[in-house]
Short mmCIF file of C-alpha atoms in Angstrom, two decimals:
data_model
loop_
_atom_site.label_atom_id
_atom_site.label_comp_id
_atom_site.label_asym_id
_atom_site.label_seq_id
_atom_site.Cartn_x
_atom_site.Cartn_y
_atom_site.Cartn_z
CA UNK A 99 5.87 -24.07 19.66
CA UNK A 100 9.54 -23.81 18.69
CA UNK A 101 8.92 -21.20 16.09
CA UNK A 102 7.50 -18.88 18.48
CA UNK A 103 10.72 -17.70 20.41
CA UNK A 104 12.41 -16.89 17.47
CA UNK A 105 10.08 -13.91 16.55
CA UNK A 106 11.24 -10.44 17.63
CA UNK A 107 9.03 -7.06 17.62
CA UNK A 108 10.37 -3.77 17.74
CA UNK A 109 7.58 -1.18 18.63
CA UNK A 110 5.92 1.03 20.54
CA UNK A 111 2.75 0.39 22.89
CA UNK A 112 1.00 2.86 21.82
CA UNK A 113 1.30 2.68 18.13
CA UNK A 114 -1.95 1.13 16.47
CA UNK A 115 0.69 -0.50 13.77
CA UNK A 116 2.56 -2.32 16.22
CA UNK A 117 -0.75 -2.95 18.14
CA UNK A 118 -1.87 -4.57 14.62
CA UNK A 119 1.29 -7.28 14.52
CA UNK A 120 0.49 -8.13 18.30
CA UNK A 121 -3.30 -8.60 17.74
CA UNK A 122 -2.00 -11.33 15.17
CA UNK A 123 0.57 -12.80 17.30
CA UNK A 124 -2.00 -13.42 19.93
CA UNK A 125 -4.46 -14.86 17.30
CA UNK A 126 -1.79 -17.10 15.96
CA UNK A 127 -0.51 -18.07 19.92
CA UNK A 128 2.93 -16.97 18.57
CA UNK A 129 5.82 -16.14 21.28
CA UNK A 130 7.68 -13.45 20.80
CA UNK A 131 10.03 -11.02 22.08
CA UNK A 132 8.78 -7.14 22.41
CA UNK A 133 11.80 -5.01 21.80
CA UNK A 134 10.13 -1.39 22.91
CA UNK A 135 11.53 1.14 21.19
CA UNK A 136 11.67 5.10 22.03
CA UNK A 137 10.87 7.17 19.44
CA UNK A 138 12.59 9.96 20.39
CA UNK A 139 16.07 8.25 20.67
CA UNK A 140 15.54 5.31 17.88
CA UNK A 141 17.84 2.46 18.64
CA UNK A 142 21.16 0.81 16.50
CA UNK A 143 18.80 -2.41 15.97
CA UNK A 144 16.05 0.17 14.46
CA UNK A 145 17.57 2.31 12.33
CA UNK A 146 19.51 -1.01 11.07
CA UNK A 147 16.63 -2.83 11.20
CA UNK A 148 14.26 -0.61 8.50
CA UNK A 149 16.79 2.04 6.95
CA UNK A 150 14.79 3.49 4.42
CA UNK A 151 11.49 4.45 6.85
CA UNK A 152 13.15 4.15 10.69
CA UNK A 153 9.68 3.15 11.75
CA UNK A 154 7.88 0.47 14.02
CA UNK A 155 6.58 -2.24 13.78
CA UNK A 156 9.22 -4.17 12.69
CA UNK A 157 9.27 -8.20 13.07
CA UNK A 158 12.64 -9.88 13.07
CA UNK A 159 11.95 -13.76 13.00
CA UNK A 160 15.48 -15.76 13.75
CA UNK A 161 18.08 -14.77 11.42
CA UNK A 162 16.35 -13.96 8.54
CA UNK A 163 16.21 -10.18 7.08
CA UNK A 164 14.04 -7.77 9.17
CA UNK A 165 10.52 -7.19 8.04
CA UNK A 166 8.74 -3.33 8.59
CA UNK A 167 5.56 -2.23 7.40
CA UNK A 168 2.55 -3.92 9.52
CA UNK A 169 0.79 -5.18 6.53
CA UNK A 170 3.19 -6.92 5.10
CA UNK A 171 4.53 -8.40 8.63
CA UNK A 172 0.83 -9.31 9.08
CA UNK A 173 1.01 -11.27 5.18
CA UNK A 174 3.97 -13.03 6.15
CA UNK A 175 2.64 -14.24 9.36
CA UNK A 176 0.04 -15.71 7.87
CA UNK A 177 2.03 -17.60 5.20
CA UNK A 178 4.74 -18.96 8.23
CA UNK A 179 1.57 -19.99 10.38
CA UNK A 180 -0.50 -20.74 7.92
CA UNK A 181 -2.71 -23.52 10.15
CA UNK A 182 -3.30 -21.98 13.17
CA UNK A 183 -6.25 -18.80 13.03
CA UNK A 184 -5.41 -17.68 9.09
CA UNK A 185 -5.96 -14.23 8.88
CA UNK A 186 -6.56 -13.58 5.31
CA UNK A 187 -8.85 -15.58 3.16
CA UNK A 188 -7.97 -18.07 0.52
CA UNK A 189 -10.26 -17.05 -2.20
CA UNK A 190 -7.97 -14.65 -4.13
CA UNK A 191 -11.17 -12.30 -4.89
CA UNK A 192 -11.95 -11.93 -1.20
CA UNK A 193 -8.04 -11.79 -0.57
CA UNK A 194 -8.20 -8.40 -3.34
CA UNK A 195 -11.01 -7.05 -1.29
CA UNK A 196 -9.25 -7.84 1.70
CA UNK A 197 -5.99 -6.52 0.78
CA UNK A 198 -7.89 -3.42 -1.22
CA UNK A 199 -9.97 -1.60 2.06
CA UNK A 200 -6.85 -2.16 4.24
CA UNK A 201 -5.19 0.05 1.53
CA UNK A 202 -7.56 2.17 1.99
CA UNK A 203 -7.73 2.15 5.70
CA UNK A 204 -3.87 3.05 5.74
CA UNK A 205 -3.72 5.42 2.60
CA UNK A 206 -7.10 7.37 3.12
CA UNK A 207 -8.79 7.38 6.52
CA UNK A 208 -6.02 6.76 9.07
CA UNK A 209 -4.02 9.48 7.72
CA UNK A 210 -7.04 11.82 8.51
CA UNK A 211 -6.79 11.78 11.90
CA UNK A 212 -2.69 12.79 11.95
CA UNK A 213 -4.35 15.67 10.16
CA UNK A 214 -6.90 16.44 12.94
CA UNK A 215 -4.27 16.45 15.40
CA UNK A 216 -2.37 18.98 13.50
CA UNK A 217 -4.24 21.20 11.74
CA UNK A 218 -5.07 24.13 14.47
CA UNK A 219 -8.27 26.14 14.47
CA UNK A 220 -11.99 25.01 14.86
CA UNK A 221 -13.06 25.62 10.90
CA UNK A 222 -10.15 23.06 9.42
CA UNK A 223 -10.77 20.68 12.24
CA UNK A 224 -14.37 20.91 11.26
CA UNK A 225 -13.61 19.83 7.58
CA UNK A 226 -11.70 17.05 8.44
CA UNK A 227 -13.81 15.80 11.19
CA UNK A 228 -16.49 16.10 8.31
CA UNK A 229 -14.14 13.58 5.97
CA UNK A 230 -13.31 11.14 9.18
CA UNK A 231 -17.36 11.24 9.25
CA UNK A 232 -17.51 10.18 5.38
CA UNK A 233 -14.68 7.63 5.36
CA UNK A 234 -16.65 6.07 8.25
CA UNK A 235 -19.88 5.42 6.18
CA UNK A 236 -17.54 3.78 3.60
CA UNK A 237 -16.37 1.51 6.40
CA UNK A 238 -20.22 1.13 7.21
CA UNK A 239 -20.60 0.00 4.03
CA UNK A 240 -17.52 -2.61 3.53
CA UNK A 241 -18.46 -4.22 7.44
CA UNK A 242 -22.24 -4.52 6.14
CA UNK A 243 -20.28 -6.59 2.90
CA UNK A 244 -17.73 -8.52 4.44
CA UNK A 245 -19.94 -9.32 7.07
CA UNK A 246 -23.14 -10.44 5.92
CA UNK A 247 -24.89 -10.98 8.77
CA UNK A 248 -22.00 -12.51 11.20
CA UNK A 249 -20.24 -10.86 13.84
CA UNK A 250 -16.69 -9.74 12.02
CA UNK A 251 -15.42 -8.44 8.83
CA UNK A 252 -13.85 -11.92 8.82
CA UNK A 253 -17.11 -13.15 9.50
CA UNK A 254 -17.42 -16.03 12.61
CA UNK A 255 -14.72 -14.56 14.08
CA UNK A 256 -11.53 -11.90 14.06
CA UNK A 257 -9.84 -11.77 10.19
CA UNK A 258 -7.79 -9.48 8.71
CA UNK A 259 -10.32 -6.36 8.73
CA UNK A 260 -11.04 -6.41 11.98
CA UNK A 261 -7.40 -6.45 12.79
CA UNK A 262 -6.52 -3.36 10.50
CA UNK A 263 -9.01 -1.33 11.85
CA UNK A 264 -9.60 -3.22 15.34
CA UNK A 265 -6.09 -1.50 16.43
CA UNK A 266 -7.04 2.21 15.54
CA UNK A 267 -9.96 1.47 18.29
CA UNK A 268 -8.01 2.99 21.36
CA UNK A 269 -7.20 6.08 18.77
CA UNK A 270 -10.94 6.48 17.65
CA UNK A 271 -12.16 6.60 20.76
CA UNK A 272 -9.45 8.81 21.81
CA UNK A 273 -10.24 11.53 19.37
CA UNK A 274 -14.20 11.38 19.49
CA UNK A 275 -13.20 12.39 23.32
CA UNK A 276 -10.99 14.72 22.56
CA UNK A 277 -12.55 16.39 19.85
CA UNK A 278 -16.25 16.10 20.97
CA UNK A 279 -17.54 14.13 18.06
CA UNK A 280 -18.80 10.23 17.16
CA UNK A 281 -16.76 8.36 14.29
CA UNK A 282 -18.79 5.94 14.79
CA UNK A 283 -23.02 6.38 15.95
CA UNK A 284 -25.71 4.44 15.94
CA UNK A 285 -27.68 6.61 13.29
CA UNK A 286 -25.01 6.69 10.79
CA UNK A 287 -22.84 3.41 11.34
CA UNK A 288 -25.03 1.19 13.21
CA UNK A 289 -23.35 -2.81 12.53
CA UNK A 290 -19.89 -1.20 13.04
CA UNK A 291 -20.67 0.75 16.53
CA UNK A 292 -21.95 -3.16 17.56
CA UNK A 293 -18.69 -4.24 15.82
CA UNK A 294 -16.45 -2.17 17.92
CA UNK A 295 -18.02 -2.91 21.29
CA UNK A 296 -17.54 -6.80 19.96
CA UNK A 297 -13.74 -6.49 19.20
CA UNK A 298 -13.21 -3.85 22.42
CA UNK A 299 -13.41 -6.87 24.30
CA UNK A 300 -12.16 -10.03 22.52
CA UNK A 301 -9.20 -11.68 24.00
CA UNK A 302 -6.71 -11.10 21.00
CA UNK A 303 -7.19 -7.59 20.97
CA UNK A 304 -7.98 -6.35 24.65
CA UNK A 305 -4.88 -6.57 26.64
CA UNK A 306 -2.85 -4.96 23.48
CA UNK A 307 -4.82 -1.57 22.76
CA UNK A 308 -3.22 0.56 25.23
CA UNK A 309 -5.66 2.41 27.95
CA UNK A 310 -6.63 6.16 27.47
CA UNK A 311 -3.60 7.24 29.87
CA UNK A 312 -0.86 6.15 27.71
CA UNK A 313 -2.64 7.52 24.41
CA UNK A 314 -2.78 10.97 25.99
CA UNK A 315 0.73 10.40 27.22
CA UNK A 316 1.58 9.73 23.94
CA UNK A 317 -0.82 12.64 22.50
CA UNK A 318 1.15 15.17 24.24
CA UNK A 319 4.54 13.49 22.92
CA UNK A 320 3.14 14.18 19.24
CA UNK A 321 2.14 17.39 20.02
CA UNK A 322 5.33 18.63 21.00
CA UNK A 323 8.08 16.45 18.73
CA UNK A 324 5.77 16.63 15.69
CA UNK A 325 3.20 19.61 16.07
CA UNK B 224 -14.66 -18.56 -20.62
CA UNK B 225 -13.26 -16.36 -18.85
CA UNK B 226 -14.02 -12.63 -18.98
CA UNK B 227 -11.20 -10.08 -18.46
CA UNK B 228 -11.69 -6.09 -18.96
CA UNK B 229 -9.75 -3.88 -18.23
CA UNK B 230 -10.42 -0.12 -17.52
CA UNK B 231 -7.84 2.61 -18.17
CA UNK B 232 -6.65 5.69 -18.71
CA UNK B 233 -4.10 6.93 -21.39
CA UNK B 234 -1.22 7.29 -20.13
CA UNK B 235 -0.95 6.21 -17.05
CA UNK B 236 1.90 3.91 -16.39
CA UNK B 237 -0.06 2.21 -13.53
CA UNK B 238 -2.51 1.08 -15.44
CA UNK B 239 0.33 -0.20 -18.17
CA UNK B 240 1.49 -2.26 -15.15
CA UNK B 241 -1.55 -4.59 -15.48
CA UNK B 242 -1.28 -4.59 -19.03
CA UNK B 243 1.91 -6.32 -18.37
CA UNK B 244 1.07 -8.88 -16.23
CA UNK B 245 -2.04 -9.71 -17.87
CA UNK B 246 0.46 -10.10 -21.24
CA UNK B 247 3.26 -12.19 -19.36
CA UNK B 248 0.08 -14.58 -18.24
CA UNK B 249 -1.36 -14.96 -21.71
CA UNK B 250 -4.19 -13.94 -20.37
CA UNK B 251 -6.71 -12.39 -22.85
CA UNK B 252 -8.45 -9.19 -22.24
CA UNK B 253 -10.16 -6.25 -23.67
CA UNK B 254 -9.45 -2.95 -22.65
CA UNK B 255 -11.46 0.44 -22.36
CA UNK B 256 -9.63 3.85 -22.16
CA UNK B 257 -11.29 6.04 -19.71
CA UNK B 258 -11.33 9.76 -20.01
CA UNK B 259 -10.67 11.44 -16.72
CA UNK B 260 -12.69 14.48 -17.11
CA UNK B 261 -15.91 12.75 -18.02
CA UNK B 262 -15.93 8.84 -16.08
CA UNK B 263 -18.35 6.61 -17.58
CA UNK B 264 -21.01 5.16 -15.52
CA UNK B 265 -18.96 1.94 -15.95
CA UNK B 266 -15.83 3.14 -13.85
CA UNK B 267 -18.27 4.87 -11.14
CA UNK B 268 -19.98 2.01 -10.58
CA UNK B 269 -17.03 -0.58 -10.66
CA UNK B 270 -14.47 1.86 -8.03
CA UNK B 271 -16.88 3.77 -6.42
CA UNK B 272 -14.45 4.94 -3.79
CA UNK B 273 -11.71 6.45 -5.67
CA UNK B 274 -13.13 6.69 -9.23
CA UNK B 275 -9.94 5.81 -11.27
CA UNK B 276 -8.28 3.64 -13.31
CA UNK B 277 -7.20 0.66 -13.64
CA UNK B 278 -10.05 -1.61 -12.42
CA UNK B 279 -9.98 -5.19 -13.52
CA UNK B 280 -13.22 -6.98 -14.35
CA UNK B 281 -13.26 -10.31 -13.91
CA UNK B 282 -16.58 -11.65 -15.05
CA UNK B 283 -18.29 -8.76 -13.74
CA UNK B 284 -16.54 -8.70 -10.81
CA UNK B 285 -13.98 -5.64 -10.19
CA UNK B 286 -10.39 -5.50 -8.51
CA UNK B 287 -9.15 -2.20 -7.82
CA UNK B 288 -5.81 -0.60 -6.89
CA UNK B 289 -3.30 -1.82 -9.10
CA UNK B 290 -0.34 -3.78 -6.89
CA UNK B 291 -3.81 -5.54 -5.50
CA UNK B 292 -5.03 -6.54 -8.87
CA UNK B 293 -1.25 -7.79 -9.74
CA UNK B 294 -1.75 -10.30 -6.58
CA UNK B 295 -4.81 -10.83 -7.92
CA UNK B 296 -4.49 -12.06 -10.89
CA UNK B 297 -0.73 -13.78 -9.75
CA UNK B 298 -3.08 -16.27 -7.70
CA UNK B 299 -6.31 -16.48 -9.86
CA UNK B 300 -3.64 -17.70 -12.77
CA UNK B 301 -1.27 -19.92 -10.82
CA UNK B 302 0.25 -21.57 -13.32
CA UNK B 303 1.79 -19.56 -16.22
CA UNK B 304 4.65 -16.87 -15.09
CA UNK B 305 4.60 -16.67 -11.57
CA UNK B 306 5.03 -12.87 -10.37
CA UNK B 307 5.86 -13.11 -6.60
CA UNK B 308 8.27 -15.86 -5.44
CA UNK B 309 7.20 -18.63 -3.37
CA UNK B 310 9.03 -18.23 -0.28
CA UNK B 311 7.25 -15.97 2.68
CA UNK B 312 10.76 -13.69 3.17
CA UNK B 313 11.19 -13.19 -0.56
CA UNK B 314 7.68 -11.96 -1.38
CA UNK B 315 7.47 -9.88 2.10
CA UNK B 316 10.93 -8.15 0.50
CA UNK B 317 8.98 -7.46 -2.63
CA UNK B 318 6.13 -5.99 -1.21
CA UNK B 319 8.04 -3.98 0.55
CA UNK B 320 9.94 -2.29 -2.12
CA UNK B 321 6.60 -2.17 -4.50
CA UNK B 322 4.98 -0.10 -2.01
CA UNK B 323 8.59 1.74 -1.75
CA UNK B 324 7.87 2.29 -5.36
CA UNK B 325 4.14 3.60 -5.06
CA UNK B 326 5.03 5.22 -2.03
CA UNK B 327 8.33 7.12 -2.37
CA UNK B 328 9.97 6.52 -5.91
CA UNK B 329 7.56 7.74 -8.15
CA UNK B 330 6.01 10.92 -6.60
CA UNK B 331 9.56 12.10 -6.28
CA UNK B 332 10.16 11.09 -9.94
CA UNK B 333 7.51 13.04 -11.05
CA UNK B 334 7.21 15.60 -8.83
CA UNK B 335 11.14 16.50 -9.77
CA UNK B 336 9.95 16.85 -13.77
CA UNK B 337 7.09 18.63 -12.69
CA UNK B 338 9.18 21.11 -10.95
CA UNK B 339 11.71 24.16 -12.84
CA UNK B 340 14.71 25.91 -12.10
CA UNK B 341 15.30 26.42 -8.18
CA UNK B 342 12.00 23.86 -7.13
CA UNK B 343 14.11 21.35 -9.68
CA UNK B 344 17.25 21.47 -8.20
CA UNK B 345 16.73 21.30 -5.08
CA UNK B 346 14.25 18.17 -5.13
CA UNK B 347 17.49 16.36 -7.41
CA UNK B 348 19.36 15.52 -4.39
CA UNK B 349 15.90 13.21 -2.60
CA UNK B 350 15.06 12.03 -6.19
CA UNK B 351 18.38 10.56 -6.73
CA UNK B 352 18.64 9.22 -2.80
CA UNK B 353 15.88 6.85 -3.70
CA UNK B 354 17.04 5.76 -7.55
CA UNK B 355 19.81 4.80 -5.77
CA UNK B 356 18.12 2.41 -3.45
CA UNK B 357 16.47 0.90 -6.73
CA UNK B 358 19.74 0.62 -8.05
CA UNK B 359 21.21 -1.11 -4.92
CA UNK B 360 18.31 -3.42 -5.50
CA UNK B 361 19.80 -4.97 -8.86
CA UNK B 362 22.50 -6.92 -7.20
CA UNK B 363 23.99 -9.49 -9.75
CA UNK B 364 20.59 -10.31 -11.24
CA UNK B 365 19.29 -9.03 -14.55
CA UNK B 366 15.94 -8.53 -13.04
CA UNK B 367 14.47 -6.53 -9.70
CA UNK B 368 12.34 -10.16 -8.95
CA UNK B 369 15.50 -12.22 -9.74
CA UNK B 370 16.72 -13.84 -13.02
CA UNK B 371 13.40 -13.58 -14.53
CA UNK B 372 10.54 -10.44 -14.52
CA UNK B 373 8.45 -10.60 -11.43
CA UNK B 374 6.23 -8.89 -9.69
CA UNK B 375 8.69 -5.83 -8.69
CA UNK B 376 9.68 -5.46 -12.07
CA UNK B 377 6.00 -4.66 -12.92
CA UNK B 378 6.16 -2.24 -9.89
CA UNK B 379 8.75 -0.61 -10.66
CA UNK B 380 8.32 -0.91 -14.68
CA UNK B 381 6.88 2.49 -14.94
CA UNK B 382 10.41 3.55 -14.35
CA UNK B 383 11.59 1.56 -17.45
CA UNK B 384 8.60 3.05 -19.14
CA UNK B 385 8.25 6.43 -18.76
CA UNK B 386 12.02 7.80 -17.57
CA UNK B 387 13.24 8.36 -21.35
CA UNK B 388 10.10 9.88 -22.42
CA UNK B 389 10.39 12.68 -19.08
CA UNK B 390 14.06 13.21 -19.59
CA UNK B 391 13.48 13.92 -23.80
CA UNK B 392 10.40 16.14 -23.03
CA UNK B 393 12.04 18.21 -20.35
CA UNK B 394 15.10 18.17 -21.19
CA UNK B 395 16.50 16.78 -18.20
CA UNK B 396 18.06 13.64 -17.49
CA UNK B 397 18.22 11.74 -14.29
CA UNK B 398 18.59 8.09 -14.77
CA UNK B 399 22.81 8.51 -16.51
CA UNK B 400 24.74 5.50 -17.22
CA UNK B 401 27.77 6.26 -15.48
CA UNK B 402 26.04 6.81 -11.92
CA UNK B 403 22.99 4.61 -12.28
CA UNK B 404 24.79 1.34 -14.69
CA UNK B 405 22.44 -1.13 -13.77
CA UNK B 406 19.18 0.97 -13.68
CA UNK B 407 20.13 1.54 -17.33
CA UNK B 408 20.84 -1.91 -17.76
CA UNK B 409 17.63 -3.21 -16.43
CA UNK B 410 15.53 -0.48 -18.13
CA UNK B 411 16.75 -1.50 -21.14
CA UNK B 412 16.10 -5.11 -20.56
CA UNK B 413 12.60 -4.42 -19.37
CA UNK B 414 11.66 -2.46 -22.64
CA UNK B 415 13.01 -6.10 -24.38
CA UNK B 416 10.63 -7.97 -23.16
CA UNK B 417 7.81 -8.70 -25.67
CA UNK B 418 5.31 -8.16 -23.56
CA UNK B 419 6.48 -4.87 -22.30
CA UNK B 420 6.95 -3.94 -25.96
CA UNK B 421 4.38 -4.74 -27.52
CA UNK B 422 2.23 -2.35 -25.51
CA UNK B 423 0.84 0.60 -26.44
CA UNK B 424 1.76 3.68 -26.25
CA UNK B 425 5.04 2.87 -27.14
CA UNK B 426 8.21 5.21 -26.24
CA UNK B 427 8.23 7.41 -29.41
CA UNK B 428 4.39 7.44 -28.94
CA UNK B 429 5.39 8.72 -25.54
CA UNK B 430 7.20 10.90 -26.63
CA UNK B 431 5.32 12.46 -29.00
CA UNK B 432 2.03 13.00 -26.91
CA UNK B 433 4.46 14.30 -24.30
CA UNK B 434 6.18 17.12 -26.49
CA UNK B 435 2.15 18.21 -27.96
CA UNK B 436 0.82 18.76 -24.28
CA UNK B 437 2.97 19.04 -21.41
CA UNK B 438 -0.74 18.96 -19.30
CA UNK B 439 -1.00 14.91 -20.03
CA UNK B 440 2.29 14.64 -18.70
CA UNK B 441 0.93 13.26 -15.90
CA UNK B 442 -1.45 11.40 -17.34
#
């Protein structure tokens, strides 16, 4: 596959975005280059590389402009290697519906748990443990739809859903620990607690979502450079 | 026969965004003006998660969030007015810098009219960082998608829009012609296009509303 060793990441192991554009790369059976990138020192190539945000992922594929923002790597992906594994669907109402819970995913519940790890005190992280607990019945909800009836959001197998939120898995389970909570239960979210044991393990995603070790590692990094 | 609703609120320059595009397609459409303190069982139903406008309705079907409805209806009607470019790099550029929009520009548009005095001043310096990236965007072309309007023109066209209306309301102005001469240039251009104007409200219509009630300022 010629095309494949002309594909660059920059990232971070631990960072479910990054995680997100190397789930796809493995779906696609792209080769590429990981550039790893420290966050606390960001490199030339970075700060060149996505001026306006300095943030991972970003893809660099030959000598063509750099690309940040996972999402959109992930859409452009798909339309360069658009035969093997597509990720979104062609219809363009399931591509809207697609393209619209990611949105939310990134814009709404994500961001939630940035604000668990920072806001101190048992009563706020109580409310926003509460909202992770809400947004996760949503999710309930969309799986049940996108589903309907087969194993992923993408239905037979892994699509673009299951990648979004496939990468925060590591994270989730992460914070139930830490915090002493489910996201995700068998009372309240039943299809996607089967869901996330399925996509734990599939070969795309499992030797990408970093082990428990190097999330705390990272944790504590967080804590300190961004409390 | 197609069916195409659309579900807004007055006057919010997001929904005026799919107003636009559905107007540059030809597409016909009827639209409903919501009123944000009392939602009609219709816009409940149709975005239950963040009850607001716009939604599309496609023969009963909805489309939510506004840059997703844009895509949407760029590859439901392929063939008149293409929005995004064909090639991969192009349209992964102009993604980028809608969500740039969404993301950075407008909040810190707004949020600097919103502000007074001291609050105002000191959010000029950010506010003008990032008008200057749209700026550097213009290159030689007349339009932020290229020689023709595109997809990051309708981004971006609540800039066009709305920036006269702000600046003659509050008595401010931000977008000049000496430090931003192709922002001005494109703005006006934008407002040219007969789609763009021929959509209500208008910029005197704007402007009007805006000097009666500062509150709908934000629509």
């Amino acid at each position: 596959m010629g095309k494949g060793s002309e594909i660059k990441l920059i990232g971070t192991p631990p960072s479910p975005y990054v995680n997100r554009v190397q789930i796809v790369l493995n779906l696609k059976s792209i080769d590429y280059e990981f550039v790893e990138e420290n966050l606390a020192c960001k490199s030339e190539l970075l700060l060149t590389s996505n001026p306006v945000y300095k943030k991972v992922p970003v893809l660099i594929h030959a000598n063509n402009p750099p690309i940040p923002e996972s999402l959109i790597i992930i859409e452009y992906l798909d339309e360069i290697y658009s035969d093997v594994h597509p990720i979104l669907p062609s219809g363009p109402l399931a591509r809207a519906d697609n393209r619209f819970w990611a949105n939310y995913m990134d814009t709404k519940f994500f961001p939630l748990f940035e604000e668990l790890r920072k806001t101190p005190g048992k009563e706020g992280k109580k409310a926003i443990m509460k909202q992770i607990i809400e947004g996760s019945q949503l999710l309930e909800e969309a799986f049940v739809k996108f589903s309907d009836g087969k194993p992923y959001f993408g239905g037979d197998d892994v699509g673009y859903l299951d990648v979004v939120l496939g990468c925060f898995l590591g994270w989730t389970k992460f914070v139930e620990k830490h915090n002493e909570f489910k996201i995700f239960d068998e009372a309240r979210t039943p299809k996607l607690l089967e869901w996330t044991n399925r996509i734990w393990s599939h070969e795309a995603l499992k030797d990408v979502i970093p082990e428990s070790e190097t999330l705390m590692n990272f944790y504590m990094i967080l804590m300190k450079y961004r409390p | 026969m197609e069916k195409v609703k659309l579900l807004g609120t007055w006057p919010s320059p997001i929904v005026k965004r799919v107003v636009w595009g559905l107007k540059l397609k030809g597409i016909e459409y009827e639209i409903t003006y919501e009123d944000h303190a009392n939602k009609s069982p219709q816009l409940l139903k149709y975005n239950p998660v963040y009850k607001k406008a716009p939604v599309l309705v496609h023969n009963e079907i909805p489309i939510c969030d506004s840059l997703v409805i844009l895509e949407y209806i760029d590859e439901t009607w392929k063939d008149a007015s293409p929005f995004l470019p064909q090639d991969p790099l192009l349209r992964a550029n102009e993604r980028f810098w809608a969500k740039y929009s969404d993301e950075q520009v407008l909040p810190a548009v707004y949020g600097y009219f919103r502000k007074q005095g001291k609050d105002q001043e000191e959010a000029r310096e950010t506010t003008l960082a990032h008008l200057k990236r749209v700026e550097q965007l213009l290159n030689k072309n007349n339009f932020l998608s290229g020689e023709r309007v595109g997809f990051l023109d309708l981004a971006f066209g609540w800039l066009a829009d709305y920036s006269r209306p702000l600046e003659v309301v509050s008595g401010v102005k931000l977008l000049d012609e000496d430090s931003f001469p192709k922002l001005c240039a494109w703005r006006n251009k934008f407002l040219e296009i007969p789609a763009v104007h021929e959509s209500w409200p208008d910029q005197e219509t704007l402007i009007a509303r805006f000097q009666k009630s500062k509150q709908t300022l934000f629509g």
